[in-house]
PDB file of C-alpha atoms in Angstrom:
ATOM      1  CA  UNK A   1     -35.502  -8.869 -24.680  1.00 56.00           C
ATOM      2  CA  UNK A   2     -32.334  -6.779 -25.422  1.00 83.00           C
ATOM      3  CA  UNK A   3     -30.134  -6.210 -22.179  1.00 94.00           C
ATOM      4  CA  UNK A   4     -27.945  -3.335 -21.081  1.00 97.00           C
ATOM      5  CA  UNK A   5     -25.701  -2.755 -24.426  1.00 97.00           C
ATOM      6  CA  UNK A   6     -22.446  -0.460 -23.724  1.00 98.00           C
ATOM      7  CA  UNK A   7     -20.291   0.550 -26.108  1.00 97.00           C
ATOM      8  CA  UNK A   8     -17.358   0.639 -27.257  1.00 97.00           C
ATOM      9  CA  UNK A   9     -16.084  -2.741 -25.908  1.00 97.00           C
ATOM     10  CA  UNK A  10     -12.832  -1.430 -25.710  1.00 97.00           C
ATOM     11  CA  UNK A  11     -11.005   1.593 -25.717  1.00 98.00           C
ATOM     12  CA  UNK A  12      -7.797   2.097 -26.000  1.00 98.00           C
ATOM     13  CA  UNK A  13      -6.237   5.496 -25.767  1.00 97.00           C
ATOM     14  CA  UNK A  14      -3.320   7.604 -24.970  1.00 97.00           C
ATOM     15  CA  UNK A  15      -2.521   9.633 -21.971  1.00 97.00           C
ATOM     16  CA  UNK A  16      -4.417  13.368 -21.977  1.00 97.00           C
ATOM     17  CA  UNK A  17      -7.138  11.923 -24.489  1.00 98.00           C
ATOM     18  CA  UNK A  18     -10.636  12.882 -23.927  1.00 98.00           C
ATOM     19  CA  UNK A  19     -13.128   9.526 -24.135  1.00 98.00           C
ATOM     20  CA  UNK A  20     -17.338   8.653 -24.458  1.00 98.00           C
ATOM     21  CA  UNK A  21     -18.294   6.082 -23.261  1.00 98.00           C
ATOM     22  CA  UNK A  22     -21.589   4.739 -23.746  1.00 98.00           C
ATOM     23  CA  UNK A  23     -24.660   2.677 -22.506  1.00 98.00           C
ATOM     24  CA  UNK A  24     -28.053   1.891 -23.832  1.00 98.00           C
ATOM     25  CA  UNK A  25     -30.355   0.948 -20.811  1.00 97.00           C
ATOM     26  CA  UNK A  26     -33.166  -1.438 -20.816  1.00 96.00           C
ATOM     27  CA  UNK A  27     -36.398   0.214 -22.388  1.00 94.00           C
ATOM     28  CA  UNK A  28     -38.411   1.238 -19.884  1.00 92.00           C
ATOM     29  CA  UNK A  29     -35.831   1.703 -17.193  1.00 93.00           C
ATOM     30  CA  UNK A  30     -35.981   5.188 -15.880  1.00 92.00           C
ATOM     31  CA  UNK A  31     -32.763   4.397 -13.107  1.00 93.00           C
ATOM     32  CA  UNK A  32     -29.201   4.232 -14.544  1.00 96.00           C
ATOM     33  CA  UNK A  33     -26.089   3.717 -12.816  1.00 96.00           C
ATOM     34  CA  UNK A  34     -22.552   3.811 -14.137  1.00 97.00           C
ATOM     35  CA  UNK A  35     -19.389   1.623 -12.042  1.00 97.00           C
ATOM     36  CA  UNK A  36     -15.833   1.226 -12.549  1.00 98.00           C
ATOM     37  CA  UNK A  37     -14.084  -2.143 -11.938  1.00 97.00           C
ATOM     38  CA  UNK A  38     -10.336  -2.793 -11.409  1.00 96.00           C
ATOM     39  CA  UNK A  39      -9.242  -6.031 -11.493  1.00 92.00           C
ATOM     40  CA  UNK A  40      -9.720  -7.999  -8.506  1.00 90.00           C
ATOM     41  CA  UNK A  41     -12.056  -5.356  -7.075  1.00 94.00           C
ATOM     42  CA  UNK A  42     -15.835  -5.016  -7.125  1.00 95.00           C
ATOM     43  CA  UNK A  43     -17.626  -2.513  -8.932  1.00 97.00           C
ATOM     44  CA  UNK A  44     -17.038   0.806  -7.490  1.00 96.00           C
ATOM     45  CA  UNK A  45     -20.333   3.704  -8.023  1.00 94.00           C
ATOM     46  CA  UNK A  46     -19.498   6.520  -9.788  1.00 96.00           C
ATOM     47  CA  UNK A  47     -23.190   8.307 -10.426  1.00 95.00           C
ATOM     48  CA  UNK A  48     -26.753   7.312 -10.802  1.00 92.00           C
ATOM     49  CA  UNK A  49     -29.534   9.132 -12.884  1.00 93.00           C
ATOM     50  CA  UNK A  50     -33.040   9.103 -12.128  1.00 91.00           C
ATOM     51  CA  UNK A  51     -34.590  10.089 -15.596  1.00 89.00           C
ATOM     52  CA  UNK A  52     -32.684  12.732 -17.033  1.00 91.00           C
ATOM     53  CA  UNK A  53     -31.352  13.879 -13.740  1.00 89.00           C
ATOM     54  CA  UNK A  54     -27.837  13.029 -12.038  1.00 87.00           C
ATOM     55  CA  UNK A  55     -29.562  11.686  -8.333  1.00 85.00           C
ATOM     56  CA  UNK A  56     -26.154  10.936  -6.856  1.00 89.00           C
ATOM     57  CA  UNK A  57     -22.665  11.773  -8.371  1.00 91.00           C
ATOM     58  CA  UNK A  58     -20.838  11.363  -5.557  1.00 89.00           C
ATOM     59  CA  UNK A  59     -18.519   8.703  -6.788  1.00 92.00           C
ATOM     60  CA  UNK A  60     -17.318  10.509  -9.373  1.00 95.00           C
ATOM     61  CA  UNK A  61     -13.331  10.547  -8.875  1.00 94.00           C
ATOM     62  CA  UNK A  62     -12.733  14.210  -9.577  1.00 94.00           C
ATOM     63  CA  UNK A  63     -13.819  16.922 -12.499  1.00 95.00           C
ATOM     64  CA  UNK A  64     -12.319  14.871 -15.162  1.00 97.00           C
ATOM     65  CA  UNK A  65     -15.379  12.878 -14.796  1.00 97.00           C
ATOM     66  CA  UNK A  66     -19.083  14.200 -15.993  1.00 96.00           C
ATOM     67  CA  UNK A  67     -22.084  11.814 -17.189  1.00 97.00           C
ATOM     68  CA  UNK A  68     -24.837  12.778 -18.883  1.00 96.00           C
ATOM     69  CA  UNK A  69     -28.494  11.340 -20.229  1.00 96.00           C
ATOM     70  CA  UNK A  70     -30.032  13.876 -21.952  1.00 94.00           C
ATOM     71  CA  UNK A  71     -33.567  12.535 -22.934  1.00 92.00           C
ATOM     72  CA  UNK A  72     -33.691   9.443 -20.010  1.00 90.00           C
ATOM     73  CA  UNK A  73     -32.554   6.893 -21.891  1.00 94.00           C
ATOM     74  CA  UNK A  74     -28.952   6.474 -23.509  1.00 97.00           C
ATOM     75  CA  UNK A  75     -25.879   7.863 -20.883  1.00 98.00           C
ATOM     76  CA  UNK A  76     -22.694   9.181 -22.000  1.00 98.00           C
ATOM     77  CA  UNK A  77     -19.857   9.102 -19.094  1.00 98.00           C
ATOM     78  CA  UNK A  78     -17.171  11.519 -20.251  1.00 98.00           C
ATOM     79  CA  UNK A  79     -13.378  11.530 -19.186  1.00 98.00           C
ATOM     80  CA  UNK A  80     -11.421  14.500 -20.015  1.00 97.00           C
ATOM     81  CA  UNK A  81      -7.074  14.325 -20.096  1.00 97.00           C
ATOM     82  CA  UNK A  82      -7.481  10.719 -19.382  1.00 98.00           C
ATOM     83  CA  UNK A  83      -4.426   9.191 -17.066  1.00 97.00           C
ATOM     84  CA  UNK A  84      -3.037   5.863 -16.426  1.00 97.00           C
ATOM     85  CA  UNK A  85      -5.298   5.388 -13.631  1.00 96.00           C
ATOM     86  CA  UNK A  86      -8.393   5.778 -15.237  1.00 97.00           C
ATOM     87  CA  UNK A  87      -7.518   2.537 -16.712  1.00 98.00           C
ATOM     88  CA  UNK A  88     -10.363   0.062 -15.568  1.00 98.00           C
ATOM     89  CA  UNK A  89     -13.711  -1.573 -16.787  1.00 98.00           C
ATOM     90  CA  UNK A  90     -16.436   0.904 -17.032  1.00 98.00           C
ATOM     91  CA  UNK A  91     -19.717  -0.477 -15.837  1.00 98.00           C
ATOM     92  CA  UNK A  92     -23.480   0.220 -16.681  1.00 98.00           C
ATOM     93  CA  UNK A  93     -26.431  -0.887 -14.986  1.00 96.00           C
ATOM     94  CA  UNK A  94     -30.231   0.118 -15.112  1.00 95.00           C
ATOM     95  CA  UNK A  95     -33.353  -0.977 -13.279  1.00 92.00           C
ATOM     96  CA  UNK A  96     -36.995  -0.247 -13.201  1.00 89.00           C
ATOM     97  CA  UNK A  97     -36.688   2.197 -10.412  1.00 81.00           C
ATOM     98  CA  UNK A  98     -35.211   2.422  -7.022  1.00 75.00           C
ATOM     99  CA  UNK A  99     -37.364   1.432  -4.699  1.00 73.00           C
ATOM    100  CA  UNK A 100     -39.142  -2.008  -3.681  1.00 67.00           C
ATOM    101  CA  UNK A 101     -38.922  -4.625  -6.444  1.00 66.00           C
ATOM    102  CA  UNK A 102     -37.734  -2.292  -9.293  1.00 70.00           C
ATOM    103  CA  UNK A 103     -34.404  -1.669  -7.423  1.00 81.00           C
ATOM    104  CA  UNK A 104     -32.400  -5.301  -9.420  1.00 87.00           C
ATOM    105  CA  UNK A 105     -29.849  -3.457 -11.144  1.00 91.00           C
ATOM    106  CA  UNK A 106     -29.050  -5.380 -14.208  1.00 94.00           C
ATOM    107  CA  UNK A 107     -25.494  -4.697 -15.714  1.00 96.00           C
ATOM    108  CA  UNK A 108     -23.716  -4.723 -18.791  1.00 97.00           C
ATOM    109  CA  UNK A 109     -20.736  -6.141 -20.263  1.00 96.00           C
ATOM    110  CA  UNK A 110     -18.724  -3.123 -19.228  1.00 97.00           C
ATOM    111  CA  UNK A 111     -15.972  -1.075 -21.993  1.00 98.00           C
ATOM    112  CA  UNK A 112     -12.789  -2.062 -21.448  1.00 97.00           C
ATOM    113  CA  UNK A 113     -10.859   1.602 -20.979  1.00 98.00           C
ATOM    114  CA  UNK A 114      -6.783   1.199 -20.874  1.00 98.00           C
ATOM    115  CA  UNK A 115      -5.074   4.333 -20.791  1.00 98.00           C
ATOM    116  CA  UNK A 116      -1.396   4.166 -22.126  1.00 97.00           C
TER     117      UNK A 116
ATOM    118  CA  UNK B   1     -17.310   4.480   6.946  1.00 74.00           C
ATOM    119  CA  UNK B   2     -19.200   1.727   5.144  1.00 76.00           C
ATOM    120  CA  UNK B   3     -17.161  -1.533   4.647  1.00 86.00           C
ATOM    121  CA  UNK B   4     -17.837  -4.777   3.005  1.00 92.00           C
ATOM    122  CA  UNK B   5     -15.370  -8.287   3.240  1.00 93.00           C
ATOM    123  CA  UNK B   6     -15.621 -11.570   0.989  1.00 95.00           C
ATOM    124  CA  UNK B   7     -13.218 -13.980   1.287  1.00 84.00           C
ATOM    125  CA  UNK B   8     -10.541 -12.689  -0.780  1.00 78.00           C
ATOM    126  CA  UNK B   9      -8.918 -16.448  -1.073  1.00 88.00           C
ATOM    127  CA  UNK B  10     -10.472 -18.190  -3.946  1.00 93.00           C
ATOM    128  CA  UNK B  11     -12.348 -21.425  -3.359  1.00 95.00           C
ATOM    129  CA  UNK B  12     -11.750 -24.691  -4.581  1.00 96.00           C
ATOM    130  CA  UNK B  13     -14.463 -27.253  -4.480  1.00 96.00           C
ATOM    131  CA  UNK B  14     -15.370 -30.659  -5.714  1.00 97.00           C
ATOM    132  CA  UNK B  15     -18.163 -30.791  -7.751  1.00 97.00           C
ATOM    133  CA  UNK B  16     -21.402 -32.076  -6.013  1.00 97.00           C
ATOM    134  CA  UNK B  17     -20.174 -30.030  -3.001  1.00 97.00           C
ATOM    135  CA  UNK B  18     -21.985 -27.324  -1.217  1.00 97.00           C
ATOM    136  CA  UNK B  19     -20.027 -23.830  -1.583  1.00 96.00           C
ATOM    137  CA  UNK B  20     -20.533 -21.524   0.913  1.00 97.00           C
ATOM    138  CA  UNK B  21     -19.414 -17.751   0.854  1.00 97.00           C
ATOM    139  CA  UNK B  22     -19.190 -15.406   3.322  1.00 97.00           C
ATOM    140  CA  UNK B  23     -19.500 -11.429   3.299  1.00 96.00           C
ATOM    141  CA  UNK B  24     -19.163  -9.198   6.088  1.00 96.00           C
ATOM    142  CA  UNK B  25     -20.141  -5.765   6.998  1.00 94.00           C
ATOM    143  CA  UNK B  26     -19.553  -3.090   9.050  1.00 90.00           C
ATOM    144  CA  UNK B  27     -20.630   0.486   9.986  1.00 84.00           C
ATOM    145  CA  UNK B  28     -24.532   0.094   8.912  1.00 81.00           C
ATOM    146  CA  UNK B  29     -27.422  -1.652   9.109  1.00 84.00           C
ATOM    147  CA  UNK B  30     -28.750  -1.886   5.330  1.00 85.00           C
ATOM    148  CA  UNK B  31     -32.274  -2.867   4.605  1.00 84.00           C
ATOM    149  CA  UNK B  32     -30.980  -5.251   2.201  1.00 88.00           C
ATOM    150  CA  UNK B  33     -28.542  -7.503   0.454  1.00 91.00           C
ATOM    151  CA  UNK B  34     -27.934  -8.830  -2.544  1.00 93.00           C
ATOM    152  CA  UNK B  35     -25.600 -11.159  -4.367  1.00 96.00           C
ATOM    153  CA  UNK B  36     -24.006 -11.564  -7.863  1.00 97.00           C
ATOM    154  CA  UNK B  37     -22.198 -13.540 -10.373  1.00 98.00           C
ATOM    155  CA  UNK B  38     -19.818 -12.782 -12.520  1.00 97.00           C
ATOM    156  CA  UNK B  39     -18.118 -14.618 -15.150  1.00 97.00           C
ATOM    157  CA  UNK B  40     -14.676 -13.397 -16.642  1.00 94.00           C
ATOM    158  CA  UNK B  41     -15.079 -10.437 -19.523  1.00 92.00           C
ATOM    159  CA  UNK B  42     -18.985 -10.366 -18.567  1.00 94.00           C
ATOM    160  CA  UNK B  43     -20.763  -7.507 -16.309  1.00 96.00           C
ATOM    161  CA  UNK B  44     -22.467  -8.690 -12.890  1.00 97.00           C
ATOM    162  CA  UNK B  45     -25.609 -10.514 -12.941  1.00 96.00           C
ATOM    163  CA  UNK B  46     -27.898 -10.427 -10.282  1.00 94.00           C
ATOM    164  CA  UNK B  47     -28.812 -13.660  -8.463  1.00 96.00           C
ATOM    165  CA  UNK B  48     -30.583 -12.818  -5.148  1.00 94.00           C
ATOM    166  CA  UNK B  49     -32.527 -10.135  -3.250  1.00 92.00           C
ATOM    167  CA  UNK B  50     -32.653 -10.877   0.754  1.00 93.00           C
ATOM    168  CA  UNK B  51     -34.451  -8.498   3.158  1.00 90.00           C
ATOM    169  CA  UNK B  52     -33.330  -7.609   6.648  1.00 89.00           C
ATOM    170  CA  UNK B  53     -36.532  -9.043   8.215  1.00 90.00           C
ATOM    171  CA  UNK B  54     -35.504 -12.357   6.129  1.00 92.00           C
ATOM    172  CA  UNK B  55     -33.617 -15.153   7.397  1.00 89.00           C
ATOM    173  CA  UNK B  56     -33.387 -16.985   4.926  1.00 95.00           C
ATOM    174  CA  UNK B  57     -34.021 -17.516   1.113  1.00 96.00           C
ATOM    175  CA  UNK B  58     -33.788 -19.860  -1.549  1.00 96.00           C
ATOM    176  CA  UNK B  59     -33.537 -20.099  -5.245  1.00 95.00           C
ATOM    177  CA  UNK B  60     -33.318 -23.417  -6.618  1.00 96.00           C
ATOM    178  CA  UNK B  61     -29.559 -24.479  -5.492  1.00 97.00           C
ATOM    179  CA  UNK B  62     -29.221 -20.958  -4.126  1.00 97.00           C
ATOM    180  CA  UNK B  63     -29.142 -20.388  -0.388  1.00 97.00           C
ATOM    181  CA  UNK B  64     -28.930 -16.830   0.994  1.00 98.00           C
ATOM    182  CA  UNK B  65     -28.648 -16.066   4.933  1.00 97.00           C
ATOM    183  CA  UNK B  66     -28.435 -13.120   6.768  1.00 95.00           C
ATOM    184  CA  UNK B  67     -27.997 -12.448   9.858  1.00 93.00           C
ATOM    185  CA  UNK B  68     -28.314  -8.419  10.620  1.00 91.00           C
ATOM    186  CA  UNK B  69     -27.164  -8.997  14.774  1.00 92.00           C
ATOM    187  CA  UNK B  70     -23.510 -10.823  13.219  1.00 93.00           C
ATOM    188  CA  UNK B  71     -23.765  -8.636  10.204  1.00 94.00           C
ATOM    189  CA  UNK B  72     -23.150 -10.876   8.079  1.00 95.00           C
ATOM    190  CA  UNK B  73     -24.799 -12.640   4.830  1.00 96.00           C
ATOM    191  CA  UNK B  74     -23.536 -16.543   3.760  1.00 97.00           C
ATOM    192  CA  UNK B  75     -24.333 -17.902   0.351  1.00 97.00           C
ATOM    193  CA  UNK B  76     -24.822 -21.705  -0.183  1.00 97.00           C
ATOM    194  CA  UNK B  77     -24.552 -23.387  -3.350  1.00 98.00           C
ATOM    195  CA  UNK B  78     -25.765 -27.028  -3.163  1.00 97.00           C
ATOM    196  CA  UNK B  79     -25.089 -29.622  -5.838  1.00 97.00           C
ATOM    197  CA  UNK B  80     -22.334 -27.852  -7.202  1.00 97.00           C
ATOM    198  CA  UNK B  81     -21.639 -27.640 -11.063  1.00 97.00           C
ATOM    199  CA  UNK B  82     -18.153 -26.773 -12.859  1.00 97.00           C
ATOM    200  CA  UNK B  83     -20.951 -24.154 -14.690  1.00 97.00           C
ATOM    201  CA  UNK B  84     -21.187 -22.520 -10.928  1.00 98.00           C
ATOM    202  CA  UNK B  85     -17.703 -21.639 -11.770  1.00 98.00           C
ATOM    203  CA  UNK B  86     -17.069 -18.036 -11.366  1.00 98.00           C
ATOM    204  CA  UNK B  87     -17.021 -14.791  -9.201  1.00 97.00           C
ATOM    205  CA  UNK B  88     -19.625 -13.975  -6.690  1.00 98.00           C
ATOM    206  CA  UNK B  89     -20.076 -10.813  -5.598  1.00 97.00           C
ATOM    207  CA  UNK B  90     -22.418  -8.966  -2.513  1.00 96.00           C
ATOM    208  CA  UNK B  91     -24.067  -5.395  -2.532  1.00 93.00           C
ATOM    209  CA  UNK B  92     -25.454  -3.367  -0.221  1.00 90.00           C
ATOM    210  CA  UNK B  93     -27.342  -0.319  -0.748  1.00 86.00           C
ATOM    211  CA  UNK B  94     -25.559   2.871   1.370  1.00 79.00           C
ATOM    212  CA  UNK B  95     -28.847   4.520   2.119  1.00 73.00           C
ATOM    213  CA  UNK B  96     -31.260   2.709   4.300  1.00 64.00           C
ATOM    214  CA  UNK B  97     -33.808   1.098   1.873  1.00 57.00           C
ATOM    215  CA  UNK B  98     -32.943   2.646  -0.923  1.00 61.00           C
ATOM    216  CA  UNK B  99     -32.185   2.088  -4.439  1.00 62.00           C
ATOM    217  CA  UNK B 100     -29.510   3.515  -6.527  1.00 72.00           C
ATOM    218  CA  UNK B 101     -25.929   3.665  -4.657  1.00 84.00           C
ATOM    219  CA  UNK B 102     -24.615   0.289  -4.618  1.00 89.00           C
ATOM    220  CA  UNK B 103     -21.456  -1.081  -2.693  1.00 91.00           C
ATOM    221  CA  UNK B 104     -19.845  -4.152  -3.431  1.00 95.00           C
ATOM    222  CA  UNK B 105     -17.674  -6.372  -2.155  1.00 95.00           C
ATOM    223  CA  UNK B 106     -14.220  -7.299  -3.870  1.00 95.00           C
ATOM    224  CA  UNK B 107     -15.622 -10.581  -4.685  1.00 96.00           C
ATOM    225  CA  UNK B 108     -14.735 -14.567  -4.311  1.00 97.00           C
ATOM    226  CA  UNK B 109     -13.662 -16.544  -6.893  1.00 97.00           C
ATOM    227  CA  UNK B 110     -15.466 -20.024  -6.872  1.00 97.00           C
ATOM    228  CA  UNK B 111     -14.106 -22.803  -8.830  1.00 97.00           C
ATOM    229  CA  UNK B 112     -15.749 -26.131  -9.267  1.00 97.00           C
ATOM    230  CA  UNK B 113     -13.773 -29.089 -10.518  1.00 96.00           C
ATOM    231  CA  UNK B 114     -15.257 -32.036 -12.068  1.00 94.00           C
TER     232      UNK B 114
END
């Protein structure tokens, strides 16, 4: 069956640019989680949605930052006046649920975001 | 606050070898662990799921250990492949059992030569 799918890629944009970024979960999934990866580093949480709900957004860097999932499936994370250190891979994950044996989160291939 | 080591030195092993990584934490006592792959360009991949009231676990040429009094989780890869070839990464949950916030290592790099 299909996987996580996130999209763009890669994204490459200028300094102040707003970006979208987004990921399709697996159907089904009701748990979504988005990461951000610098290189050498493991994924770092940003926020987590149970349905349509953000559950946990503590990770989110500052107000430049805002994710949503309107109808509980596809997420959009958002980056407003984008800076150089934003630069990083962008990571989406969902699983079944979070508790027990639905917690595997199963990842994506991540968008590529480099900030110029 | 929450903390998790891997052996930030990549290793370099012969293939046939058994690889074993190491990942340390401190500050918590989470009800689980879990480890990763990940090749280069590609997003993590889960591997294995081990418990704190499990010693041990195995999946095929996977080995996963941990050890909740030394805090502390090694992963064993027997029979070693040039395909086994990649980053592997640990996760903890923050909150006690459950799901959802994940913390992660930085990672070791494994390479297998022929």
């Amino acid at each position: 069956g299909a996987g996580v799918s996130q999209t763009p890629s890669n994204k490459v944009t200028e300094k102040g640019k707003y970006v979208e970024l987004r990921c399709d979960p697996i159907s089904g999934h009701t748990a979504l989680y988005w990461y951000r990866q610098s290189l050498g580093q493991g994924p770092e949480f940003l926020i987590y949605f149970q349905g349509t709900g953000a559950a946990d957004d503590s990770g989110l860097p500052n107000d430049r930052f805002f994710a949503v999932r309107p109808e509980g499936s596809v997420s959009t994370l958002k980056i407003q006046r984008t800076e150089r250190g934003d630069s990083a891979v962008y990571l989406c994950a969902s699983s079944l649920g979070t508790s027990g044996s639905k917690e595997t989160q199963y990842f994506g291939p991540g968008t590529r975001l480099l900030v110029l | 606050s929450q903390k998790i080591e891997q052996n930030s030195e990549a290793l370099n092993i012969q293939e046939g070898k058994t690889a074993t990584l190491t990942c340390n934490y401190t500050n918590y006592s989470p009800a689980y662990l879990q480890w990763y792959r990940q090749d280069p360009g590609r997003g993590p991949v889960f591997l294995l799921l081990i418990r704190e009231n499990e010693k041990e676990k195995r999946k095929e040429r996977l080995k996963v250990t941990f050890d909740t009094t030394l805090k502390q989780s090694l992963f064993h890869i027997t029979a070693s492949q040039p395909a086994d070839s990649a980053t592997y990464l640990c996760a903890l949950p923050l909150l006690y059992n459950q799901g959802g916030k994940l913390i992660f290592g930085q990672g070791t790099e494994l390479s297998v030569k022929p």
